Structures are given as structure tokens and as C-alpha cells.
mmCIF file of C-alpha atoms and ligand atoms in Angstrom:
data_model
loop_
_atom_site.group_PDB
_atom_site.id
_atom_site.type_symbol
_atom_site.label_atom_id
_atom_site.label_comp_id
_atom_site.label_asym_id
_atom_site.label_seq_id
_atom_site.Cartn_x
_atom_site.Cartn_y
_atom_site.Cartn_z
ATOM 1 C CA MET M 26 -14.455 123.688 107.020
ATOM 2 C CA MET M 27 -11.632 126.329 106.485
ATOM 3 C CA GLU M 28 -8.807 123.485 107.040
ATOM 4 C CA ARG M 29 -10.342 120.945 104.573
ATOM 5 C CA LEU M 30 -10.604 123.816 101.852
ATOM 6 C CA MET M 31 -6.874 124.891 102.593
ATOM 7 C CA ALA M 32 -5.757 121.207 102.084
ATOM 8 C CA ILE M 33 -7.858 121.057 98.939
ATOM 9 C CA ILE M 34 -6.275 124.062 97.171
ATOM 10 C CA LYS M 35 -2.775 122.916 97.913
ATOM 11 C CA LYS M 36 -3.212 119.506 96.504
ATOM 12 C CA ALA M 37 -4.617 121.200 93.654
ATOM 13 C CA GLY M 38 -1.406 123.863 93.537
ATOM 14 C CA GLY M 39 0.524 120.359 93.645
ATOM 15 C CA MET M 40 -0.970 119.363 90.436
ATOM 16 C CA ILE M 41 0.101 122.498 88.774
ATOM 17 C CA LEU M 42 3.508 121.786 89.790
ATOM 18 C CA ALA M 43 3.643 118.272 88.704
ATOM 19 C CA ALA M 44 2.574 119.028 85.313
ATOM 20 C CA ASP M 45 4.656 117.747 82.069
ATOM 21 C CA LEU M 46 4.447 120.758 80.742
ATOM 22 C CA GLU M 47 6.580 119.482 77.400
ATOM 23 C CA HIS M 48 3.232 117.216 76.920
ATOM 24 C CA ALA M 49 0.140 118.830 77.992
ATOM 25 C CA ASP M 50 -2.681 119.155 75.324
ATOM 26 C CA VAL M 51 -3.516 122.626 74.834
ATOM 27 C CA GLU M 52 -6.811 123.958 72.950
ATOM 28 C CA VAL M 53 -8.160 127.475 71.899
ATOM 29 C CA LYS M 54 -11.333 128.118 73.266
ATOM 30 C CA SER M 55 -13.015 131.774 72.488
ATOM 31 C CA THR M 56 -10.292 133.527 71.013
ATOM 32 C CA ARG M 57 -6.707 133.038 70.261
ATOM 33 C CA GLY M 58 -4.487 133.112 73.555
ATOM 34 C CA ASP M 59 -8.038 132.178 75.105
ATOM 35 C CA LEU M 60 -6.199 128.371 76.457
ATOM 36 C CA ARG M 61 -7.211 125.233 77.943
ATOM 37 C CA THR M 62 -4.572 122.829 79.027
ATOM 38 C CA ASN M 63 -5.964 118.961 79.857
ATOM 39 C CA TYR M 64 -4.453 120.262 83.401
ATOM 40 C CA ASP M 65 -7.066 123.101 83.345
ATOM 41 C CA THR M 66 -9.225 120.300 82.828
ATOM 42 C CA ALA M 67 -7.849 117.818 85.538
ATOM 43 C CA VAL M 68 -7.672 120.496 88.193
ATOM 44 C CA GLU M 69 -11.161 121.637 87.672
ATOM 45 C CA GLU M 70 -12.733 118.264 87.736
ATOM 46 C CA PHE M 71 -10.386 117.158 90.949
ATOM 47 C CA LEU M 72 -12.178 120.838 92.966
ATOM 48 C CA ARG M 73 -15.500 119.467 92.009
ATOM 49 C CA ARG M 74 -14.991 115.986 93.398
ATOM 50 C CA GLU M 75 -13.712 116.892 96.466
ATOM 51 C CA LEU M 76 -15.628 120.259 97.308
ATOM 52 C CA ALA M 77 -18.604 118.051 97.077
ATOM 53 C CA LEU M 78 -17.505 116.257 99.408
ATOM 54 C CA VAL M 79 -17.061 119.270 102.180
ATOM 55 C CA LEU M 80 -20.533 120.721 100.885
ATOM 56 C CA PRO M 81 -22.832 118.163 98.989
ATOM 57 C CA GLU M 82 -25.573 120.492 98.801
ATOM 58 C CA ALA M 83 -23.339 123.543 97.303
ATOM 59 C CA GLN M 84 -23.586 124.333 93.709
ATOM 60 C CA PHE M 85 -20.235 124.211 91.552
ATOM 61 C CA ILE M 86 -19.645 127.317 88.858
ATOM 62 C CA GLY M 87 -15.562 126.727 87.347
ATOM 63 C CA GLU M 88 -14.096 128.205 84.420
ATOM 64 C CA GLU M 89 -13.762 125.004 82.224
ATOM 65 C CA SER M 90 -17.560 124.258 82.792
ATOM 66 C CA GLY M 91 -18.648 127.973 82.389
ATOM 67 C CA LEU M 92 -21.229 130.367 83.736
ATOM 68 C CA GLN M 93 -24.401 128.956 84.869
ATOM 69 C CA LYS M 94 -27.485 130.621 86.770
ATOM 70 C CA ARG M 95 -26.931 130.555 90.607
ATOM 71 C CA GLU M 96 -29.999 129.630 92.891
ATOM 72 C CA ALA M 97 -29.871 132.923 95.141
ATOM 73 C CA ASP M 98 -30.281 130.686 98.756
ATOM 74 C CA LYS M 99 -27.766 128.374 97.770
ATOM 75 C CA TYR M 100 -24.164 127.810 98.569
ATOM 76 C CA CYS M 101 -22.180 127.924 95.254
ATOM 77 C CA PHE M 102 -18.430 127.063 94.978
ATOM 78 C CA ILE M 103 -16.924 129.767 92.559
ATOM 79 C CA VAL M 104 -13.340 128.394 91.078
ATOM 80 C CA ASP M 105 -10.553 129.051 88.810
ATOM 81 C CA PRO M 106 -9.060 125.675 88.659
ATOM 82 C CA ILE M 107 -5.353 127.735 86.592
ATOM 83 C CA ASP M 108 -5.844 131.635 86.867
ATOM 84 C CA GLY M 109 -3.062 132.537 84.613
ATOM 85 C CA THR M 110 -3.205 129.794 81.856
ATOM 86 C CA ALA M 111 -1.216 131.107 79.621
ATOM 87 C CA ASN M 112 1.504 131.763 82.467
ATOM 88 C CA PHE M 113 1.188 128.477 83.247
ATOM 89 C CA THR M 114 1.615 127.182 79.640
ATOM 90 C CA TRP M 115 4.778 129.052 78.938
ATOM 91 C CA ASP M 116 6.307 127.697 82.453
ATOM 92 C CA TYR M 117 6.263 131.804 83.544
ATOM 93 C CA HIS M 118 5.723 130.497 87.363
ATOM 94 C CA HIS M 119 2.544 133.263 88.024
ATOM 95 C CA SER M 120 -0.628 131.180 88.281
ATOM 96 C CA ALA M 121 -2.932 130.402 91.141
ATOM 97 C CA VAL M 122 -5.940 128.184 92.041
ATOM 98 C CA SER M 123 -8.945 130.269 93.306
ATOM 99 C CA ILE M 124 -11.689 129.027 95.197
ATOM 100 C CA ALA M 125 -14.907 131.101 96.593
ATOM 101 C CA LEU M 126 -17.626 130.333 98.535
ATOM 102 C CA ALA M 127 -20.833 132.473 97.890
ATOM 103 C CA LYS M 128 -24.350 132.347 99.141
ATOM 104 C CA GLY M 129 -26.439 134.672 96.943
ATOM 105 C CA GLU M 130 -24.533 138.118 96.509
ATOM 106 C CA ARG M 131 -22.166 137.239 99.262
ATOM 107 C CA ILE M 132 -18.542 135.713 99.423
ATOM 108 C CA LEU M 133 -18.225 133.835 102.671
ATOM 109 C CA ALA M 134 -14.901 132.664 102.084
ATOM 110 C CA GLY M 135 -12.112 132.933 99.640
ATOM 111 C CA LEU M 136 -9.163 130.993 98.800
ATOM 112 C CA VAL M 137 -5.952 131.921 96.045
ATOM 113 C CA TYR M 138 -3.244 129.725 96.242
ATOM 114 C CA ASN M 139 0.210 130.466 94.229
ATOM 115 C CA PRO M 140 1.528 127.094 94.165
ATOM 116 C CA TYR M 141 5.175 128.074 92.863
ATOM 117 C CA LEU M 142 5.822 130.665 95.875
ATOM 118 C CA ASP M 143 3.711 128.439 98.234
ATOM 119 C CA GLU M 144 1.389 131.318 99.044
ATOM 120 C CA LEU M 145 -1.950 130.850 100.378
ATOM 121 C CA PHE M 146 -4.196 133.756 100.255
ATOM 122 C CA HIS M 147 -7.546 133.408 102.415
ATOM 123 C CA ALA M 148 -10.386 135.303 103.799
ATOM 124 C CA ARG M 149 -13.714 134.548 105.508
ATOM 125 C CA ALA M 150 -15.892 137.218 105.958
ATOM 126 C CA GLY M 151 -15.708 139.614 108.789
ATOM 127 C CA GLU M 152 -12.607 137.812 109.801
ATOM 128 C CA GLY M 153 -9.877 139.638 108.166
ATOM 129 C CA ALA M 154 -7.488 138.330 105.432
ATOM 130 C CA TYR M 155 -4.195 136.371 105.571
ATOM 131 C CA LEU M 156 -1.327 134.997 103.318
ATOM 132 C CA ASN M 157 -0.094 132.059 104.950
ATOM 133 C CA GLY M 158 -1.363 132.631 108.274
ATOM 134 C CA ARG M 159 -0.148 135.940 108.734
ATOM 135 C CA LEU M 160 -2.659 139.035 108.833
ATOM 136 C CA ILE M 161 -2.353 141.453 105.915
ATOM 137 C CA GLN M 162 -3.890 144.747 104.935
ATOM 138 C CA VAL M 163 -3.869 146.917 102.099
ATOM 139 C CA SER M 164 -1.545 149.453 101.338
ATOM 140 C CA GLN M 165 -2.291 153.229 102.244
ATOM 141 C CA ARG M 166 -0.389 154.830 99.767
ATOM 142 C CA SER M 167 -1.637 157.283 97.240
ATOM 143 C CA LEU M 168 -1.998 156.689 93.649
ATOM 144 C CA ARG M 169 0.558 159.227 93.186
ATOM 145 C CA ASP M 170 3.004 157.196 95.104
ATOM 146 C CA GLY M 171 2.062 153.471 94.168
ATOM 147 C CA LEU M 172 2.362 150.863 91.734
ATOM 148 C CA ILE M 173 -0.727 150.279 89.460
ATOM 149 C CA CYS M 174 -1.417 146.489 88.252
ATOM 150 C CA PHE M 175 -3.766 146.135 85.306
ATOM 151 C CA GLY M 176 -4.985 143.210 83.270
ATOM 152 C CA THR M 177 -5.316 143.420 79.380
ATOM 153 C CA SER M 178 -8.639 141.287 79.011
ATOM 154 C CA PRO M 179 -6.707 139.414 76.621
ATOM 155 C CA TYR M 180 -9.863 137.640 75.183
ATOM 156 C CA ASP M 181 -11.641 140.855 74.519
ATOM 157 C CA LYS M 182 -9.532 142.924 72.760
ATOM 158 C CA THR M 183 -12.415 146.013 72.055
ATOM 159 C CA LYS M 184 -11.357 146.900 75.596
ATOM 160 C CA ALA M 185 -7.805 147.366 74.229
ATOM 161 C CA ALA M 186 -7.749 151.321 73.421
ATOM 162 C CA ALA M 187 -9.746 152.162 76.720
ATOM 163 C CA THR M 188 -7.364 149.721 79.018
ATOM 164 C CA PHE M 189 -3.805 150.735 77.287
ATOM 165 C CA SER M 190 -4.919 154.947 77.499
ATOM 166 C CA LEU M 191 -5.796 154.209 80.984
ATOM 167 C CA ALA M 192 -2.747 152.417 81.543
ATOM 168 C CA ARG M 193 -0.737 155.161 79.961
ATOM 169 C CA LEU M 194 -2.331 158.169 81.890
ATOM 170 C CA LEU M 195 -2.184 155.661 85.571
ATOM 171 C CA TYR M 196 1.461 155.006 84.375
ATOM 172 C CA GLU M 197 2.323 159.075 84.220
ATOM 173 C CA LYS M 198 0.303 159.714 87.382
ATOM 174 C CA SER M 199 2.115 156.967 89.367
ATOM 175 C CA LEU M 200 5.290 155.458 90.129
ATOM 176 C CA ASP M 201 4.890 152.730 87.363
ATOM 177 C CA VAL M 202 2.261 149.871 85.892
ATOM 178 C CA ARG M 203 2.711 146.358 85.940
ATOM 179 C CA ARG M 204 0.813 143.380 84.108
ATOM 180 C CA SER M 205 1.056 140.109 85.778
ATOM 181 C CA GLY M 206 -1.242 137.436 83.952
ATOM 182 C CA SER M 207 -3.343 136.480 86.509
ATOM 183 C CA ALA M 208 -5.937 138.587 87.470
ATOM 184 C CA ALA M 209 -6.291 136.591 91.392
ATOM 185 C CA LEU M 210 -3.125 137.015 92.227
ATOM 186 C CA ASP M 211 -3.045 140.884 91.362
ATOM 187 C CA LEU M 212 -5.798 141.249 93.485
ATOM 188 C CA CYS M 213 -4.298 139.263 96.220
ATOM 189 C CA TYR M 214 -1.319 141.534 95.983
ATOM 190 C CA VAL M 215 -3.496 144.457 96.036
ATOM 191 C CA ALA M 216 -4.791 142.695 99.397
ATOM 192 C CA CYS M 217 -1.147 142.736 101.119
ATOM 193 C CA GLY M 218 0.151 145.836 99.741
ATOM 194 C CA ARG M 219 2.493 144.557 97.134
ATOM 195 C CA CYS M 220 0.560 146.937 94.998
ATOM 196 C CA ASP M 221 -1.494 149.699 95.446
ATOM 197 C CA LEU M 222 -4.347 149.592 92.818
ATOM 198 C CA PHE M 223 -5.573 146.900 90.026
ATOM 199 C CA TYR M 224 -7.850 147.348 87.422
ATOM 200 C CA GLU M 225 -9.220 145.245 84.312
ATOM 201 C CA MET M 226 -11.736 145.897 81.511
ATOM 202 C CA SER M 227 -13.592 142.420 81.515
ATOM 203 C CA LEU M 228 -13.112 139.570 84.110
ATOM 204 C CA TYR M 229 -15.481 136.627 84.846
ATOM 205 C CA PRO M 230 -16.579 135.885 88.430
ATOM 206 C CA TRP M 231 -14.029 132.860 88.887
ATOM 207 C CA ASP M 232 -11.227 135.866 87.841
ATOM 208 C CA TYR M 233 -12.146 137.744 91.289
ATOM 209 C CA ALA M 234 -14.550 136.128 93.827
ATOM 210 C CA ALA M 235 -12.163 134.654 96.255
ATOM 211 C CA ALA M 236 -9.508 137.512 96.068
ATOM 212 C CA ALA M 237 -12.443 140.237 95.946
ATOM 213 C CA LEU M 238 -13.369 139.182 99.431
ATOM 214 C CA ILE M 239 -9.490 138.824 100.401
ATOM 215 C CA VAL M 240 -9.087 142.860 99.116
ATOM 216 C CA THR M 241 -12.375 143.458 101.054
ATOM 217 C CA GLU M 242 -10.891 141.546 104.611
ATOM 218 C CA ALA M 243 -7.884 143.632 103.917
ATOM 219 C CA GLY M 244 -9.266 146.676 104.334
ATOM 220 C CA GLY M 245 -9.460 147.190 100.548
ATOM 221 C CA MET M 246 -11.812 148.854 98.337
ATOM 222 C CA LEU M 247 -13.477 147.286 95.015
ATOM 223 C CA ALA M 248 -16.126 148.287 92.596
ATOM 224 C CA THR M 249 -16.871 147.797 89.167
ATOM 225 C CA MET M 250 -15.446 150.745 86.872
ATOM 226 C CA GLU M 251 -18.988 152.090 86.204
ATOM 227 C CA GLY M 252 -18.880 152.619 90.013
ATOM 228 C CA GLU M 253 -21.166 150.226 90.759
ATOM 229 C CA GLU M 254 -21.321 147.673 93.681
ATOM 230 C CA LEU M 255 -19.468 144.231 92.267
ATOM 231 C CA ARG M 256 -21.319 141.566 92.075
ATOM 232 C CA PHE M 257 -20.502 137.982 91.046
ATOM 233 C CA SER M 258 -22.981 136.513 88.129
ATOM 234 C CA ASP M 259 -21.341 137.882 84.851
ATOM 235 C CA ARG M 260 -18.991 139.372 83.216
ATOM 236 C CA THR M 261 -17.504 142.767 84.784
ATOM 237 C CA THR M 262 -15.358 145.579 84.868
ATOM 238 C CA LEU M 263 -13.532 145.882 88.191
ATOM 239 C CA VAL M 264 -11.064 148.444 90.001
ATOM 240 C CA ALA M 265 -9.770 147.947 93.554
ATOM 241 C CA GLY M 266 -7.205 149.384 95.638
ATOM 242 C CA GLY M 267 -6.371 150.697 98.906
ATOM 243 C CA PRO M 268 -8.507 153.317 100.395
ATOM 244 C CA PRO M 269 -6.195 156.426 98.733
ATOM 245 C CA ALA M 270 -5.498 154.959 95.376
ATOM 246 C CA PHE M 271 -9.070 153.877 94.859
ATOM 247 C CA ARG M 272 -10.165 157.281 95.862
ATOM 248 C CA ASP M 273 -7.519 158.869 93.677
ATOM 249 C CA PHE M 274 -8.366 156.980 90.712
ATOM 250 C CA TRP M 275 -11.984 158.225 90.683
ATOM 251 C CA GLU M 276 -10.869 161.891 90.619
ATOM 252 C CA LEU M 277 -8.752 160.825 87.529
ATOM 253 C CA TYR M 278 -11.469 158.135 85.655
ATOM 254 C CA ILE M 279 -14.260 160.574 86.021
HETATM 255 C C1 IPD Q 16 -6.800 135.294 82.748
HETATM 256 C C2 IPD Q 16 -5.845 136.363 84.023
HETATM 257 C C3 IPD Q 16 -5.554 137.356 83.345
HETATM 258 C C4 IPD Q 16 -6.888 138.272 82.825
HETATM 259 C C5 IPD Q 16 -7.730 137.505 81.997
HETATM 260 C C6 IPD Q 16 -8.072 136.266 82.677
HETATM 261 P P1 IPD Q 16 -7.327 132.669 82.771
HETATM 262 O O1 IPD Q 16 -7.323 134.071 83.163
HETATM 263 O O2 IPD Q 16 -6.275 135.988 84.990
HETATM 264 O O3 IPD Q 16 -4.345 137.941 83.799
HETATM 265 O O4 IPD Q 16 -6.159 139.336 82.286
HETATM 266 O O5 IPD Q 16 -9.101 138.813 81.931
HETATM 267 O O6 IPD Q 16 -9.396 135.609 81.830
HETATM 268 O O7 IPD Q 16 -7.841 132.411 81.724
HETATM 269 O O8 IPD Q 16 -5.715 132.745 82.618
HETATM 270 O O9 IPD Q 16 -7.898 132.053 83.954
HETATM 271 CA CA1 CA Q 17 -9.398 133.396 84.832
HETATM 272 CA CA1 CA Q 18 -8.338 129.421 84.392
#
């Protein structure tokens, strides 16, 4: 099945690369800055169709069709057609397609594809995490020696004060901070050691479901920022990192 999912996600990435941005329809969703283009919709519809051919009995949850209740004993695809829609709209070349296959609260497979760099991250539960077929591992850097990525929860600006005061603290305690515009890629960058810790105070399952498995399969640690086990049904806070940076984070944050 993984081969088929890889072929599907690469085709979806091709749709992103082929987009005619000058003539894209851009609509505002929940708040200013929360955008949907005709490409978000088209890629999601493509994924819904193709994934139904791979596993007809599976439910489908995608960002553009919204959260639904998952049946505990059923397979479910959790999909973000374009993670990094603002980046996509601005032609920033840092966005990804994300596909997770879940059963209950377990993620069985996760794929995140950045078409601009032709980078495909994937993992199957219990089988390690890979970037373009090469095994990847999280870093073993301490927070002090690390680069920290964070997301700004741009659709919930009530989180701004907490987000940026933590960014300030982590900036002082680490080497530097980054904000990329794609939570799925931030997590995959943690998985392959390009950054050492990531946090964001409001994410939906389609932003992190696939990449969360990629992080754990690469030896990383994840939790909600309340210190609870991550779930895949609703909006959440999230922190992820290589083990040393993750431990250092909790000493600062508690
Ligand atoms: C967003 C991106 C962004 C993160 C937001 C997400 P979208 O996803 O992952 O980096 O900060 O919280 O909603 O809307 O571009 O799919
Ligand atoms: Ca997203
Ligand atoms: Ca999206």
C-alpha cells in the first residue's frame, strides 16, 4: 500500500507545482490570513478520490471538508492537501501535502511531501522514518545547542502573547529560532535533525497526524504542551523534539 500512497502524494505535489498562482481563486476562511485557494480544494478532492481506491472502507478527513467524528475501529485518512497555504499563495516554495492513515488513536502510516524540493518523508508504525528512502533520526542536541522552530497559530491570535513570550525565552536559551509556515514540514525537520524542537499552540489533526508518526519513528518525542499524550481528534497544542531538547524544554516550561 505504501507504494501506492507515495505515487498519490507525488501526483498531488505535482498539482501544487503546476498551479497558476496569478489566476488562483483565494478565499478567506475563519479569520484574515486563513486562506483557501481553488488548489487546496482540487488537491483535497483528488486525494479523496484516489485514497478511496486504495482503501474503500476508510473514512476521510481533510482540512477543506473539516473535522468529523472518527469511528474508533475504522481506518481513516487524515489529509492536509496543502500545509502552508499562505506560503503557497505567496509562491514562497515551502509547503507540503500530508496524508496519515489512522485506526482509532493509532497512526499506522504517515507521508509528507514537499514538491518544491522533491522531498518525501514517510513512516510506517514500527518500521522507522525515511526521507526519500533514507532512514532518518532526530538530533541528540540539547536545547542550548539547538535550533527551535515554532508556529504562530495564525488563525487564533489569542495565542500570540504566550507563543511569542515562549519564543523569546527559547531564543535566549538556544542558538536561534525559525518560523517556516508549514507545521507538517517543521515536524519532519525535527524528524531528520534539521531542527531540534518545535512547538505550536493551536494545530488541527491534519497539520500533524502524518508528521507525528514520522517524528516518533525517527526517535523523537511529542506531547501536548499540557504534558499529555497527543491525540488526533481535535485542535491541540503540540511540542516535539529530539530527546535531549525535549527534556530541556520541560525544565524551562514548567
Ligand atoms: C498552517 C501551517 C502553519 C501553522 C498553522 C497551520 P495551513 O496550515 O501549518 O505553519 O502555523 O497553524 O494551520 O492552513 O497552511 O494548512
Ligand atoms: Ca495545515
Ligand atoms: Ca491546509
